[in-house]
CSV table of C-alpha atoms in Angstrom, one decimal:
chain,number,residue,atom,x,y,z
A,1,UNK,CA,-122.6,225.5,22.0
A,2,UNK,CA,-124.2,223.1,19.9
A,3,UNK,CA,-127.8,221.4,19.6
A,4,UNK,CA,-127.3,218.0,20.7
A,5,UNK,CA,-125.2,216.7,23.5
A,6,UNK,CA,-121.8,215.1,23.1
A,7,UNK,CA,-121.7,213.0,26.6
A,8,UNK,CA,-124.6,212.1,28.8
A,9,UNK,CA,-124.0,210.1,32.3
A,10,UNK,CA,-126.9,208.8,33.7
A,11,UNK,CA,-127.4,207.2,37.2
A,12,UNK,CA,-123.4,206.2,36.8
A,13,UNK,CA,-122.3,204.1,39.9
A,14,UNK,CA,-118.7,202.9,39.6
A,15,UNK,CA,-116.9,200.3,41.4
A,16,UNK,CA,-112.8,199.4,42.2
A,17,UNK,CA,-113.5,196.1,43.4
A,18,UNK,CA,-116.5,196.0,46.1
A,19,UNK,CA,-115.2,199.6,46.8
A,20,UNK,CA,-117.7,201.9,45.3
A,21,UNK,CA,-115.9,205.3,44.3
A,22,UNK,CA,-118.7,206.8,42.3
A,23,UNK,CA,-122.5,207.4,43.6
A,24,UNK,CA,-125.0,208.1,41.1
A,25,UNK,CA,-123.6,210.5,38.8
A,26,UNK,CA,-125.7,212.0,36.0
A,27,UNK,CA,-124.7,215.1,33.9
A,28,UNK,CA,-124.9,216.1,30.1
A,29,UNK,CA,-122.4,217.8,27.9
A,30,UNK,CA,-123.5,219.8,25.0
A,31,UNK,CA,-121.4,219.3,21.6
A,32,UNK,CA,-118.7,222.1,21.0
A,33,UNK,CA,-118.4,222.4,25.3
A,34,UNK,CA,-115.8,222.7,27.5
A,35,UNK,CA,-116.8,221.2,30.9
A,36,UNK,CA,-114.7,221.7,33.8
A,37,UNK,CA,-114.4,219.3,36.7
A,38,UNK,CA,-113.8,220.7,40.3
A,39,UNK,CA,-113.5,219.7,43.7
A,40,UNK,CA,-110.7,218.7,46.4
A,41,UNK,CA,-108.3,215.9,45.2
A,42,UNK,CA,-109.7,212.4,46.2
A,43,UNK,CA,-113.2,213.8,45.4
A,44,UNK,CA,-113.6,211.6,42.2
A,45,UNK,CA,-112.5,213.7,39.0
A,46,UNK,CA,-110.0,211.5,38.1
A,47,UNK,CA,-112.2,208.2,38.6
A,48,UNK,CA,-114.7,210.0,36.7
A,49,UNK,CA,-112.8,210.3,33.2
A,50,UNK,CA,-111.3,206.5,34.2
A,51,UNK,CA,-114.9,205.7,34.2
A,52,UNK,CA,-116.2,207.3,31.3
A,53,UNK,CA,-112.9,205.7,29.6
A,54,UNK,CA,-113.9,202.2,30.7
A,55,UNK,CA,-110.9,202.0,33.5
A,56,UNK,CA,-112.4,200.8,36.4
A,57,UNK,CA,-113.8,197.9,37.4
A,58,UNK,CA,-117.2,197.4,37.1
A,59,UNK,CA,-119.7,200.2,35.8
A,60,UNK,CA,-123.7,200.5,36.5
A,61,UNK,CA,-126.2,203.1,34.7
A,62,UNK,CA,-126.0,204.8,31.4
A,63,UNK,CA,-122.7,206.6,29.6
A,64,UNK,CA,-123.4,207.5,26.2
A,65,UNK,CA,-121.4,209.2,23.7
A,66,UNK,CA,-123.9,210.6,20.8
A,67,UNK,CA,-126.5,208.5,20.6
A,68,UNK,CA,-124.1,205.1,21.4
A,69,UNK,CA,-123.9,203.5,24.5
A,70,UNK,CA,-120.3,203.3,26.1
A,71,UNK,CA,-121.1,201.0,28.9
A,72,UNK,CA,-120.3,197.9,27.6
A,73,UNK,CA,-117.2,198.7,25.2
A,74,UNK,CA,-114.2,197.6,26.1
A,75,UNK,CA,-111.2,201.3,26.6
A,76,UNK,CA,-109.3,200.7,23.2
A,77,UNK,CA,-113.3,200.8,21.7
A,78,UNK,CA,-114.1,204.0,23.6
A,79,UNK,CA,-111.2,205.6,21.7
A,80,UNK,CA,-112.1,204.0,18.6
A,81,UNK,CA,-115.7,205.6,18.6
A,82,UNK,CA,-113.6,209.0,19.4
A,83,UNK,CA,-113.0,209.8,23.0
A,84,UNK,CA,-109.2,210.8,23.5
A,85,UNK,CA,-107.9,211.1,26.9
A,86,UNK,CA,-104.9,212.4,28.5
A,87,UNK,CA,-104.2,210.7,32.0
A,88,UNK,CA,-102.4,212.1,35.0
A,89,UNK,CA,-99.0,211.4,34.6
A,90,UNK,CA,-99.4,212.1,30.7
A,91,UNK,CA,-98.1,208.2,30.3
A,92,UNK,CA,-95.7,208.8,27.1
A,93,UNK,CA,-93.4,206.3,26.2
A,94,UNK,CA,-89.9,207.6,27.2
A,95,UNK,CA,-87.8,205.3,25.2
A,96,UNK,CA,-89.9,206.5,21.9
A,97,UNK,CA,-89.1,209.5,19.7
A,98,UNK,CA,-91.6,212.5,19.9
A,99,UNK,CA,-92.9,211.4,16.1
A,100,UNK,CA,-93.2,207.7,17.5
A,101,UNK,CA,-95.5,209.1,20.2
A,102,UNK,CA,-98.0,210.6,18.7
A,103,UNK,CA,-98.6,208.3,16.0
A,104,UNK,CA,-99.5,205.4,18.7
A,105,UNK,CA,-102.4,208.0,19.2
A,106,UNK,CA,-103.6,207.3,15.4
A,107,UNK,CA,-104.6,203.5,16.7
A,108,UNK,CA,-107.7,205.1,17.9
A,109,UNK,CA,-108.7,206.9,14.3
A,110,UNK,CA,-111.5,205.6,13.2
A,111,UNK,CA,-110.1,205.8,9.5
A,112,UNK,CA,-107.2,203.6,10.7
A,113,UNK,CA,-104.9,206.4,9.1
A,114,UNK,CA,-101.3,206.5,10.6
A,115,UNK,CA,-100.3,210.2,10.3
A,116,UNK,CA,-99.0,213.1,11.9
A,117,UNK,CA,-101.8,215.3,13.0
A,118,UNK,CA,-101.0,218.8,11.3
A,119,UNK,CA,-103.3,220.4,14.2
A,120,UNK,CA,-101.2,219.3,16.8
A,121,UNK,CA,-97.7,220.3,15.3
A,122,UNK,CA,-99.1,223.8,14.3
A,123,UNK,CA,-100.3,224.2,18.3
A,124,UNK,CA,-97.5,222.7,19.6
A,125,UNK,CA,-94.4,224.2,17.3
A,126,UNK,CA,-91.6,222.7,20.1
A,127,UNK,CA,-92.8,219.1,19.1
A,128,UNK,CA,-92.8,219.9,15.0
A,129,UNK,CA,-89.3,220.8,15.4
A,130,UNK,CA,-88.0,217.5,17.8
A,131,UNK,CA,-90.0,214.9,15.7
A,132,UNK,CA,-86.8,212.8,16.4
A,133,UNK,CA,-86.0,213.6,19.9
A,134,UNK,CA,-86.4,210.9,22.5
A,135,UNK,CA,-89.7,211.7,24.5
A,136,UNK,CA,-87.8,211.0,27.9
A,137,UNK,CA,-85.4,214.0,27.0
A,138,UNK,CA,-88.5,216.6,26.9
A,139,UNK,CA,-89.2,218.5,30.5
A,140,UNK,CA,-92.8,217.6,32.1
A,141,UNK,CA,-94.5,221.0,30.2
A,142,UNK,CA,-93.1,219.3,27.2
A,143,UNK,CA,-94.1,216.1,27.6
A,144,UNK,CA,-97.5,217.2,28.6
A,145,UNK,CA,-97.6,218.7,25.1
A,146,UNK,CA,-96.6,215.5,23.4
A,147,UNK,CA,-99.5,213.6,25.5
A,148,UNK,CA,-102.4,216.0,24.1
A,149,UNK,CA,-100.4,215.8,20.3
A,150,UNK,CA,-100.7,212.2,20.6
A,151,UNK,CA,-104.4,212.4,22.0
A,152,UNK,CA,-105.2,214.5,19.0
A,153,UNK,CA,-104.2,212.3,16.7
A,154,UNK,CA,-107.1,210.1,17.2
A,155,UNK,CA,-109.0,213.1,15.6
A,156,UNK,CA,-111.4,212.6,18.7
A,157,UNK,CA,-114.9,214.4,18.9
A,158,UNK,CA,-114.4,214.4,22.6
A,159,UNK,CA,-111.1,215.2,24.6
A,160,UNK,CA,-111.0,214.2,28.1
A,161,UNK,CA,-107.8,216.1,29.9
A,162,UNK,CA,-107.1,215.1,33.2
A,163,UNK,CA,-105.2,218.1,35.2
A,164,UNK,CA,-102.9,218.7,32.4
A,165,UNK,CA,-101.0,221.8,33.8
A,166,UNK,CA,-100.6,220.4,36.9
A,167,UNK,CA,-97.0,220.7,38.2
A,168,UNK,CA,-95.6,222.4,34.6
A,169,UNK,CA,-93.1,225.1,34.7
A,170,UNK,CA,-95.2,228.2,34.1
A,171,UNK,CA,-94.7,229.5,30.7
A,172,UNK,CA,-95.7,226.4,29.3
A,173,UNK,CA,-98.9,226.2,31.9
A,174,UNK,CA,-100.0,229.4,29.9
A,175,UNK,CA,-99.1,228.0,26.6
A,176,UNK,CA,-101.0,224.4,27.2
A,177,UNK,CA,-104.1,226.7,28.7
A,178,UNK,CA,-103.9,228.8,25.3
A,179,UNK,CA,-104.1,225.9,23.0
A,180,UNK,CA,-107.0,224.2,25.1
A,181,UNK,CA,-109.2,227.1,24.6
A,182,UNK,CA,-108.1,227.2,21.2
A,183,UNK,CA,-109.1,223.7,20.5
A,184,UNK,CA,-112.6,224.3,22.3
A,185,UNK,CA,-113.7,227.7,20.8
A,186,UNK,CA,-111.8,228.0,17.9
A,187,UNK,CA,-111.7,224.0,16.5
A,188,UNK,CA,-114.9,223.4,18.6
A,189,UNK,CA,-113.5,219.9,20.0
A,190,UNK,CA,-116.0,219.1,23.0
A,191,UNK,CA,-113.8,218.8,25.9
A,192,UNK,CA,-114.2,217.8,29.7
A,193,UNK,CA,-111.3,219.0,32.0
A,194,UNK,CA,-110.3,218.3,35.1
A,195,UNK,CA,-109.3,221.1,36.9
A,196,UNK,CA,-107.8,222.1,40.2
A,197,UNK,CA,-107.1,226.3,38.9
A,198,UNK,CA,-110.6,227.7,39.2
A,199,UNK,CA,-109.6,230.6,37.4
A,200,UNK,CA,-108.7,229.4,34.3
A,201,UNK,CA,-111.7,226.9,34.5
A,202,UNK,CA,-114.2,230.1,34.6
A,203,UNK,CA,-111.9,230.9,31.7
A,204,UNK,CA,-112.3,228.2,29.6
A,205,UNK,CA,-115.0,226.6,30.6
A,206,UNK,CA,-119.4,227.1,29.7
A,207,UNK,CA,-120.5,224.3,32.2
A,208,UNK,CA,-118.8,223.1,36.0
A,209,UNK,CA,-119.3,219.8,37.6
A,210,UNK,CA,-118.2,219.8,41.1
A,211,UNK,CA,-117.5,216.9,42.7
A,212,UNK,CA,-117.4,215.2,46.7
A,213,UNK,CA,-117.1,212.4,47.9
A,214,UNK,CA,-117.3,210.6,44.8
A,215,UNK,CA,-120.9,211.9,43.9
A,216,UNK,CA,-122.1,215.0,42.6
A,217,UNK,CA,-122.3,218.1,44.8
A,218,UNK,CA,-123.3,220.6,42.3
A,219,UNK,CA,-123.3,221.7,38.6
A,220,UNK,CA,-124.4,224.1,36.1
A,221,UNK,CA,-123.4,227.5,33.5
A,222,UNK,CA,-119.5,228.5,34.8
A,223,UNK,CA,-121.1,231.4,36.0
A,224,UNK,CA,-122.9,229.9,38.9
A,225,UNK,CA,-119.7,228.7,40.2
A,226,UNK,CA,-119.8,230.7,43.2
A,227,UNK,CA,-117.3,231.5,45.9
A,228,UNK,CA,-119.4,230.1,48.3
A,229,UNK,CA,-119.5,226.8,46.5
A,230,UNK,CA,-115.7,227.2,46.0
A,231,UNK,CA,-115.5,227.9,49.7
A,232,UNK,CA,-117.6,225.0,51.0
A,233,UNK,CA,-116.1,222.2,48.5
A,234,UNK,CA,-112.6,223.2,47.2
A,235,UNK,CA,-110.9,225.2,50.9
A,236,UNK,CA,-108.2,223.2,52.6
């Protein structure tokens, strides 16, 4: 893990409208992380990334990537300064090719560069070998693969990946899990993942923040992440 942190929230209210949907979040990740997000659905993981991404409406407190201050940049500068982010619903254009796809991610490179990114097509080797195929053809694991490609191609220093095995035909669900450890321990890309499988999160992940009722209910080292807690915030 490294030195210095990646991401720091402080005192991070967040509003849809009047309608406050986040209370006074405040958490750190370290660089070269992997930070899982748990909790019920319609807790708040998913308006947390939106937030940190600049997606929702208004935004009070501190978010800082590094030592510069997100709170004030508009999305498309987020990603510029090197946050990618892969949405629920992964969001690829259907009527483009796979190759047309990803290189929309290269927008976001800060080198303004408008390549294929060889990282991607060497952890994904369906999408190196349908470059041309139309991204509405691929099955939802497959598209899900072309959404992190094309997130990756903003050679981000953070990757925010919002329940990305979520409804995926299983043998890709083990093959998208593979590649985000990979990224994380092997590439060292800081990542923050929202997660539903608590097993794979224990997996993957060195720090858990669990969420409730759009605040905080507890966080720390994966290996606090007890049953208990899993019990009290996560059972149906």
């Amino acid at each position: 893990m490294g030195e210095y942190l990646m991401l720091e929230l402080k005192h991070v209210d967040s509003f849809y409208g009047d309608s406050q949907i986040l209370h006074d979040i405040s958490f750190a990740v370290a660089k070269g992380s992997l930070t899982s997000v748990v909790g019920r659905n319609g807790m708040g993981k998913t308006m947390l990334l939106k937030t940190i991404m600049g997606l929702t409406d208004r935004v009070c407190g501190s978010i800082a990537l590094g030592v510069r201050q997100l709170i004030d940049l508009p999305t498309h500068n987020r990603a510029k300064v090197g946050i990618g982010y892969v949405p629920q619903g992964r969001e690829i254009i259907s009527q483009f090719t796979v190759k047309e796809n990803i290189l929309m991610g290269c927008y976001a490179r800060q080198d303004g560069k408008k390549k294929l990114p060889e990282l991607a097509l060497e952890l994904f080797p369906y999408l190196k070998e349908n470059l041309s195929r139309r991204a509405g053809l691929l099955s939802g694991g497959q598209q899900q693969q072309l959404a992190i490609a094309r997130a990756l191609a903003s050679k981000p220093d953070l990757l925010l990946l919002d329940e990305p095995t979520e409804g995926i035909q299983p043998n890709i669900v083990e093959q998208i899990e593979r590649v985000i450890i990979q990224l994380n321990q092997e590439f060292e890309l800081t990542i923050v993942l929202v997660e539903q499988n608590i097993a794979f999160a224990c997996r993957a992940s060195q720090q858990f923040v669990m969420m409730n009722n759009g605040a905080i209910a507890a966080t720390g080292q994966i290996d606090k992440l007890s049953e208990d807690l899993v019990r009290q915030y996560m059972a149906v």
